[in-house]
Coordinates of C-alpha atoms in Angstrom, one line a residue:
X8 CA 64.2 116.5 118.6
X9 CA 64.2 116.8 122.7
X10 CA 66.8 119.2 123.7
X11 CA 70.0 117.5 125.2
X12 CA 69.1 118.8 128.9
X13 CA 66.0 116.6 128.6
X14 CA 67.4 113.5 127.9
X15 CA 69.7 113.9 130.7
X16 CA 67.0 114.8 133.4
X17 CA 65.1 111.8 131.8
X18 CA 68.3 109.5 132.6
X19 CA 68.9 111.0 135.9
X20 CA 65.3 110.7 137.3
X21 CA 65.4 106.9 135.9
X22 CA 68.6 106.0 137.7
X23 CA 67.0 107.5 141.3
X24 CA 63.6 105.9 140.4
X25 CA 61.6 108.9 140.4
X26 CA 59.9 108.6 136.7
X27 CA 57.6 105.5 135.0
X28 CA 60.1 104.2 132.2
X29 CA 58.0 103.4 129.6
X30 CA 58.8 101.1 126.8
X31 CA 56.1 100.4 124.3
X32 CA 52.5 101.2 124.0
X33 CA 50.6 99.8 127.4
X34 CA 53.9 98.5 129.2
X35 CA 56.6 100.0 131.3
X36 CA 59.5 99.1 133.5
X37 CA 59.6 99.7 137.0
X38 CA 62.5 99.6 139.4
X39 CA 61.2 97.8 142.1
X40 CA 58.5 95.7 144.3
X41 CA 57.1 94.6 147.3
X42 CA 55.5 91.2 148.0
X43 CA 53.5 89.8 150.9
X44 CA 52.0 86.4 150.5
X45 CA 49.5 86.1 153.7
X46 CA 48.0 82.8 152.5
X47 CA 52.0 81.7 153.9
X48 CA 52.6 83.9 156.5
X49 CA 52.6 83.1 160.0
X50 CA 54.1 86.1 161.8
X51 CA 53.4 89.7 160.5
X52 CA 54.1 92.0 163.7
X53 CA 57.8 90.9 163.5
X54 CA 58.5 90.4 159.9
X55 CA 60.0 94.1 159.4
X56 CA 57.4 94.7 156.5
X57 CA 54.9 96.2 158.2
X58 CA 53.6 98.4 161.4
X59 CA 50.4 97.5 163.0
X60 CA 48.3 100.3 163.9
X61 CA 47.6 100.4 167.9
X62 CA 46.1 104.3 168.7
X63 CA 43.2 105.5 169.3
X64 CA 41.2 107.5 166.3
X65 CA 39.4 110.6 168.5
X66 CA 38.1 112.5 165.3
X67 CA 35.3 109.9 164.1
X68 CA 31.7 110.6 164.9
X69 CA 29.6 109.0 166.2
X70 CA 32.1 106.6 167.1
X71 CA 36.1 106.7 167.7
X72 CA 37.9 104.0 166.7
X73 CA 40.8 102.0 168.3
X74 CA 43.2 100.0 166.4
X75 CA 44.2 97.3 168.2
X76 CA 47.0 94.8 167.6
X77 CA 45.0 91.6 168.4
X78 CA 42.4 92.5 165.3
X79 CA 45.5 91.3 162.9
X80 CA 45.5 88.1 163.2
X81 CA 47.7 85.7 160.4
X82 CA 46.0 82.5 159.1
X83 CA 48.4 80.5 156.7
X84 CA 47.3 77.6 154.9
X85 CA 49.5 75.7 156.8
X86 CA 47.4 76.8 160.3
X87 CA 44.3 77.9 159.0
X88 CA 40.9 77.5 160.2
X89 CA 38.3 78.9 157.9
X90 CA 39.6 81.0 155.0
X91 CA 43.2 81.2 154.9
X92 CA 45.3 85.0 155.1
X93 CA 45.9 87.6 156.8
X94 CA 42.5 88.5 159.5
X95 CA 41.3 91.9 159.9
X96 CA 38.6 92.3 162.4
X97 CA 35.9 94.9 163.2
X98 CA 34.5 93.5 166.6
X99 CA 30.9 94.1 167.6
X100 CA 28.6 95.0 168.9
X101 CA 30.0 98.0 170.4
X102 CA 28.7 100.2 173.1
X103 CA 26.6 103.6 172.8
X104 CA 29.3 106.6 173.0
X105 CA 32.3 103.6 173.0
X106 CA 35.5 103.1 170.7
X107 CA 34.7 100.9 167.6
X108 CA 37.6 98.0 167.8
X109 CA 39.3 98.1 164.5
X110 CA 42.2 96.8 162.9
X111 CA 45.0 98.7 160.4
X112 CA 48.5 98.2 159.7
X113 CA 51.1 99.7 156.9
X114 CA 54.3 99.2 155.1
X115 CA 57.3 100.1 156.8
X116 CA 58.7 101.2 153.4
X117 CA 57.1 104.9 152.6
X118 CA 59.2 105.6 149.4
X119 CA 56.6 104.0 147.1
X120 CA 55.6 106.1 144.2
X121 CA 54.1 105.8 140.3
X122 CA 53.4 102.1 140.0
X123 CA 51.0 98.8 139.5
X124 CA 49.7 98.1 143.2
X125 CA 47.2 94.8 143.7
X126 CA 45.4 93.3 146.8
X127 CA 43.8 90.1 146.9
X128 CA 41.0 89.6 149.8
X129 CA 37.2 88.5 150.8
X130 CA 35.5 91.1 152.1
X131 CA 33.3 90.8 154.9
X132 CA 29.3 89.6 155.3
X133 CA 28.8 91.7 158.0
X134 CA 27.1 95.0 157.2
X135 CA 28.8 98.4 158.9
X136 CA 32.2 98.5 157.8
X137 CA 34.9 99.7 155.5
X138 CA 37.5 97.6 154.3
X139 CA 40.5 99.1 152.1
X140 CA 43.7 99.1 150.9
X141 CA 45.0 102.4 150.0
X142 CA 48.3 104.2 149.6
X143 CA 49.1 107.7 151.1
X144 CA 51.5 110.4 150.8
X145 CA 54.3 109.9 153.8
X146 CA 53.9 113.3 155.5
X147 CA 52.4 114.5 158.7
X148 CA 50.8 117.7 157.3
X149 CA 47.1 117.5 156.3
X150 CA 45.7 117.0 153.7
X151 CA 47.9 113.7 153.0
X152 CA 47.2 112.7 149.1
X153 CA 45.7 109.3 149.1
X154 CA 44.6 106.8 146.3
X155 CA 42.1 104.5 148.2
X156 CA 40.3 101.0 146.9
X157 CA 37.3 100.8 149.4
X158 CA 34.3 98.1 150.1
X159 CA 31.3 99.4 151.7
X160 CA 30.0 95.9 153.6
X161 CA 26.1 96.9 153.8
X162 CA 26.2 97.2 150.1
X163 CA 27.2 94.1 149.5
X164 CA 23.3 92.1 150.0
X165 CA 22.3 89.0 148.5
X166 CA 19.4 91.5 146.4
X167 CA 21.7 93.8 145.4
X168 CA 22.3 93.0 141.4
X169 CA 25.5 95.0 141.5
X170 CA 28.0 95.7 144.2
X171 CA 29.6 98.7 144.1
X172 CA 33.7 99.3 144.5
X173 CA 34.7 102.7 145.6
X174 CA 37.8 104.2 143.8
X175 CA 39.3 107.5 145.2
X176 CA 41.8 110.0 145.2
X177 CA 42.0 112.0 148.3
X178 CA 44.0 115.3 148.9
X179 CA 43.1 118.5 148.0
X180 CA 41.1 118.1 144.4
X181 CA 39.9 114.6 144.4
X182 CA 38.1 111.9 142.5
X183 CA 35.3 109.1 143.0
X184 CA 34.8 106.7 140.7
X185 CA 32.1 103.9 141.5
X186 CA 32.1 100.9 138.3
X187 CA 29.6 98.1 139.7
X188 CA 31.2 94.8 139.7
X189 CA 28.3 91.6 138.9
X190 CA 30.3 89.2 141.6
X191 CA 29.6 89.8 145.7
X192 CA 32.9 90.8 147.3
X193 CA 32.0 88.5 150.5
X194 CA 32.0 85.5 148.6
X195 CA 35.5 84.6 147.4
X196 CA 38.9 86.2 147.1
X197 CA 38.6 89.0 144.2
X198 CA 41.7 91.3 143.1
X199 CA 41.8 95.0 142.9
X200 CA 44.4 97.2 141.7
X201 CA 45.5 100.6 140.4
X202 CA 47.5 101.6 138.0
X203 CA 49.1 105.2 139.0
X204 CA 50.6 107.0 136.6
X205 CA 51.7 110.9 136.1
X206 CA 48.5 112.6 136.0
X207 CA 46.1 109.5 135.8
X208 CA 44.9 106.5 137.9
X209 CA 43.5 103.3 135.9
X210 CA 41.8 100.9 138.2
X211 CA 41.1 97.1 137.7
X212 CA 39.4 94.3 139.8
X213 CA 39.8 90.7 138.8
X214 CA 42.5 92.3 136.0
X215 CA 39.5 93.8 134.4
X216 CA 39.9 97.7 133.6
X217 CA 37.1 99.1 135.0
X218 CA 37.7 103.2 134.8
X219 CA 40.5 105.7 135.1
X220 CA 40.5 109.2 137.7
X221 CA 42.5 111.5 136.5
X222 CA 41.5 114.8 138.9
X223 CA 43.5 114.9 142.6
X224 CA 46.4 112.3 140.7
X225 CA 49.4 112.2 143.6
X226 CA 52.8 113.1 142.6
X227 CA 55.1 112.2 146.0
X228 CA 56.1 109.0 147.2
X229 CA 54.1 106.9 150.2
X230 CA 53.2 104.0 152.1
X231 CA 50.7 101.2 151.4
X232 CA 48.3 100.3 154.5
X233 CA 45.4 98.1 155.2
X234 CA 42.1 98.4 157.4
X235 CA 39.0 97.8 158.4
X236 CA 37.0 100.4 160.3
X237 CA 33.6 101.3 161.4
X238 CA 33.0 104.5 162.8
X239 CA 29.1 104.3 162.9
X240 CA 28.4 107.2 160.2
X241 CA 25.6 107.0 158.6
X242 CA 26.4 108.4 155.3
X243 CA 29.5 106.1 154.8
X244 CA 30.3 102.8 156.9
X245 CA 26.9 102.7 158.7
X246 CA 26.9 100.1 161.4
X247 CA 29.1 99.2 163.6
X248 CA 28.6 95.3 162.8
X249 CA 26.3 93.9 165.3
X250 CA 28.8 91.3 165.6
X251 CA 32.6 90.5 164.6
X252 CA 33.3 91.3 161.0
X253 CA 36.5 89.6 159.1
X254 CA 37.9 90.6 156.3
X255 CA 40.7 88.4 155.0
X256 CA 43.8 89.3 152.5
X257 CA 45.3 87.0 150.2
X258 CA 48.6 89.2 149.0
X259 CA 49.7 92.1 148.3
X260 CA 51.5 93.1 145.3
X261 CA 53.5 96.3 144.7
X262 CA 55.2 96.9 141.5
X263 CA 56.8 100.7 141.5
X264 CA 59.3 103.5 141.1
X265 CA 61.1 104.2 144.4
X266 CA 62.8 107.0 145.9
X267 CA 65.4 105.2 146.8
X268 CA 68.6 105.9 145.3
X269 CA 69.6 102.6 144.6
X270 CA 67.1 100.4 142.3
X271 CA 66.8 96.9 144.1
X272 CA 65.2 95.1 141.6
X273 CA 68.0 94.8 139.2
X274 CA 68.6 90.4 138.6
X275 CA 72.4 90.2 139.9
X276 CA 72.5 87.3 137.3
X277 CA 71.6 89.7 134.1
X278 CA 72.7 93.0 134.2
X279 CA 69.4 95.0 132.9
X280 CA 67.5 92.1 133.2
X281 CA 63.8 92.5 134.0
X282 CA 61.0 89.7 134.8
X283 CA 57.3 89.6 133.4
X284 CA 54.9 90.5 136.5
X285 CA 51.9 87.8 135.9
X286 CA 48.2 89.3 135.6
X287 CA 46.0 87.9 138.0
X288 CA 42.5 87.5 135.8
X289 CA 40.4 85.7 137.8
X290 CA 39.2 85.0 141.3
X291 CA 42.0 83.8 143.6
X292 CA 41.6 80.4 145.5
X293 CA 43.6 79.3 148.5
X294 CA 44.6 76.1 147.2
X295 CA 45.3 76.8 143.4
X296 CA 48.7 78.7 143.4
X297 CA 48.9 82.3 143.1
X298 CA 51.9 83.5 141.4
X299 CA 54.6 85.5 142.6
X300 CA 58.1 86.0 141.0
X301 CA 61.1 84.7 142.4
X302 CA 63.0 87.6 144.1
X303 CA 66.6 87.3 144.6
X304 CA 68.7 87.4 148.2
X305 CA 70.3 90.4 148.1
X306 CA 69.6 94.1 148.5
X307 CA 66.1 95.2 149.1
X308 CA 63.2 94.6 152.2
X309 CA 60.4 93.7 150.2
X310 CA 61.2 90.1 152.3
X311 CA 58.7 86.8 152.7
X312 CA 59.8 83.9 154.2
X313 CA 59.6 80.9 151.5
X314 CA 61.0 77.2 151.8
X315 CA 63.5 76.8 148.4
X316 CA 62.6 73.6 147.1
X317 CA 65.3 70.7 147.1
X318 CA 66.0 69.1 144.1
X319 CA 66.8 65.8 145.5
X320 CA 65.1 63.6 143.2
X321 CA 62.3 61.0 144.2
X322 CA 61.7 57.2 143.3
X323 CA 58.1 58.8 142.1
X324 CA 56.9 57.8 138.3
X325 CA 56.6 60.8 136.5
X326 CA 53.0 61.6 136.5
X327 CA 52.5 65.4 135.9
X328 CA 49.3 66.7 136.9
X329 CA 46.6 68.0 134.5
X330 CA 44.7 70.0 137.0
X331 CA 47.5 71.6 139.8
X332 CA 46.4 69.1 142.0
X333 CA 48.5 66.0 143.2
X334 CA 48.7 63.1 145.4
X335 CA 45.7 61.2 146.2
X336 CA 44.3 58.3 144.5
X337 CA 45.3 59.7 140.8
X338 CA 49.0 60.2 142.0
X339 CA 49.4 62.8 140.3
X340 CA 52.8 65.1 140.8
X341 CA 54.0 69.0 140.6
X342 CA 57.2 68.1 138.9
X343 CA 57.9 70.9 136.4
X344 CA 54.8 72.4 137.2
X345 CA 54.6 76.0 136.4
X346 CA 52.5 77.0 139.4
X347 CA 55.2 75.1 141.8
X348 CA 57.1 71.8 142.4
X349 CA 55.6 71.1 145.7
X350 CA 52.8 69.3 146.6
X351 CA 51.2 70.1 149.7
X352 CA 49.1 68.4 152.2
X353 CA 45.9 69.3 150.2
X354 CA 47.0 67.7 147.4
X355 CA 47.5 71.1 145.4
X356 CA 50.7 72.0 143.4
X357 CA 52.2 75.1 144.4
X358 CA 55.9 77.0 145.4
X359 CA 55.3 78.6 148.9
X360 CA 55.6 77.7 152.2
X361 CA 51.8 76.6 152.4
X362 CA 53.2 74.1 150.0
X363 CA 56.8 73.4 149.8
X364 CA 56.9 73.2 154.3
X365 CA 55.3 71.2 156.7
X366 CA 53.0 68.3 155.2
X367 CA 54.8 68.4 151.8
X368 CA 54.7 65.2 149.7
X369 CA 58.0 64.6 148.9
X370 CA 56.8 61.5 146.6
X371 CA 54.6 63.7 144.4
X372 CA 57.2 66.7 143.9
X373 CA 59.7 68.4 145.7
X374 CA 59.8 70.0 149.3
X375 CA 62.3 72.0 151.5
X376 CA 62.9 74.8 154.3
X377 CA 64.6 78.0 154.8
X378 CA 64.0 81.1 154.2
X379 CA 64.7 83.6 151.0
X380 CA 63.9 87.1 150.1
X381 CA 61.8 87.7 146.9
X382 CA 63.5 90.7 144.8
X383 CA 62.8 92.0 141.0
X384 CA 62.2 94.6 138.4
X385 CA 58.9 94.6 136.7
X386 CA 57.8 95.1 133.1
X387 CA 54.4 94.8 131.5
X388 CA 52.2 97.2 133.1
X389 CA 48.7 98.3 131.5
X390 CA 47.6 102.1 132.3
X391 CA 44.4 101.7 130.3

């Protein structure tokens, strides 16, 4: 039996967020999340999420590189042209002895710490970049632990059988683990994610488990950021791109133990209550619904702006939809769809604003406007 001081640090560390809660075997409760939804976004430099990187990086050879503000550029279905979410670009060509333009920005939240954390994106075709999404240790003293998912673009070549994803953990003793994936990362929307732990870091793409680092594990609580960079080093990014290169993010998805010390993702409706976090298993598509959970008004600033749908009923047939799409000549409808209740312009089912706002078909499900916060607690996390 535990001695009784045991259970009570266990209970106190719970009730500030600073320890995985596990449950059973291969699950565990988290106390909180953060959600961004860039195929819906339109405005990410004033949302209050995130910071936008705009400095100069003077410590690259043979290159610098220089964030700028203008290489973030949102692309909602609602506006897009070309793939839909949230731009990053690496302009080119760039001059001999010149800064490479990049782009990079990062939560505003830096409290994040042992959790499930996913991005969605399709990675560029243009060889001499780095794109990423990593987390790091909040802390100006070097060296910052880091646990990094990178995509080297010259690697990914239409010869190349295999494409390789770079897992690492940065910080004093690291770890490199590179599984080869059989899909190109430039040609759709793939999801990769780690699972971080106490003392080990499981890593997935396309909800696959595809290796675990468990040297150079962080134990203190940070941010989340996104880039895309070039610095012209032969041995890593090569390049720069001889012209623009885009890489474009679907979401991001954070579920985690804060150091906050109040948990936000409690449901004010159930006291205790926690919500299943869905797996994402498969390639993500623009116009088939991803799904995120419904996150309650209050408390918390894990915020994206989301029309509620009305549910002021239609003259419409029932005629629920086989397929998530709707509309059209089939006349098909969302109504008790589980992706969404809103049918949007494209004729796809769905519960965000690229669905539920402007160009909804009201005849073929519901639609509305105005914002609300998403806010939960998670459950159902794999570590390997």
């Amino acid at each position: 039996m535990a001695p009784k001081w045991a259970s009570s640090l266990l209970l106190y560390a719970l009730s500030i967020g600073l320890l995985f809660a596990p449950s059973v075997k291969g699950q565990g409760t988290y106390t909180d999340a953060f959600e961004a939804d860039f195929f819906s976004q339109d405005d990410i430099a004033n949302d209050g999420n995130w910071d936008i990187s705009r400095y100069l990086n003077s410590d690259k050879k043979p290159h610098n590189m220089q964030y700028k503000l203008e290489n973030v550029i949102p692309n909602p279905i609602s506006k897009s042209s070309g793939d839909p979410g949230l731009q990053l670009y690496v302009r080119g060509p760039t001059a001999d002895n010149a800064p490479v333009s990049t782009a990079e920005l990062m939560t505003t939240r830096g409290d994040m710490h042992y959790g499930s954390y996913r991005v969605a994106l399709k990675y560029s075709r243009e060889a001499g970049t780095c794109g990423s999404m990593f987390w790091m240790e909040k802390r100006a003293e070097a060296p910052k632990q880091e646990i990094d998912v990178e995509l080297l673009s010259y690697q990914d070549t239409a010869s190349s059988p295999d494409n390789e994803i770079h897992f690492v953990n940065h910080g004093g003793v690291g770890g490199h683990i590179k599984p080869h994936v059989s899909f190109h990362p430039s040609d759709g929307y793939h999801e990769y994610r780690f699972d971080w732990s106490p003392g080990k870091v499981a890593f997935y793409t396309d909800g696959k488990h595809v290796g675990d680092l468990t040297d150079g594990v962080p134990s203190k609580p940070g941010n989340i950021l996104l880039n895309h960079w070039s610095d012209g080093n032969a041995g890593w990014t090569q390049g720069p791109p001889k012209q623009d290169a885009l890489m474009t993010v679907a979401y991001v998805k954070a579920y985690f133990n804060t150091t906050a010390t109040a948990s936000r993702c409690t449901n004010p409706e159930a006291d205790g209550a926690v919500c299943e976090v869905p797996e994402q298993s498969k390639p993500v598509t623009p116009y088939e619904a991803t799904t995120f959970l419904n996150l309650h008004p209050s408390g918390g600033n894990s915020t994206n702006t989301n029309p509620q749908p009305t549910d002021e009923p239609n003259s419409h047939v029932p005629n629920p939809s086989p397929d998530n799409t709707c509309g059209g000549e089939l006349g098909y409808d969302c109504l008790a769809n589980t992706v969404g209740e809103c049918c949007s312009s494209h004729g796809y089912c769905g519960a965000s604003a690229a669905y539920c706002g402007e160009g909804c078909q009201k005849a073929f499900g519901k639609c509305g406007s105005g914002p609300f916060r998403r806010h939960i607690r998670h459950r159902s996390n794999r570590h390997g």
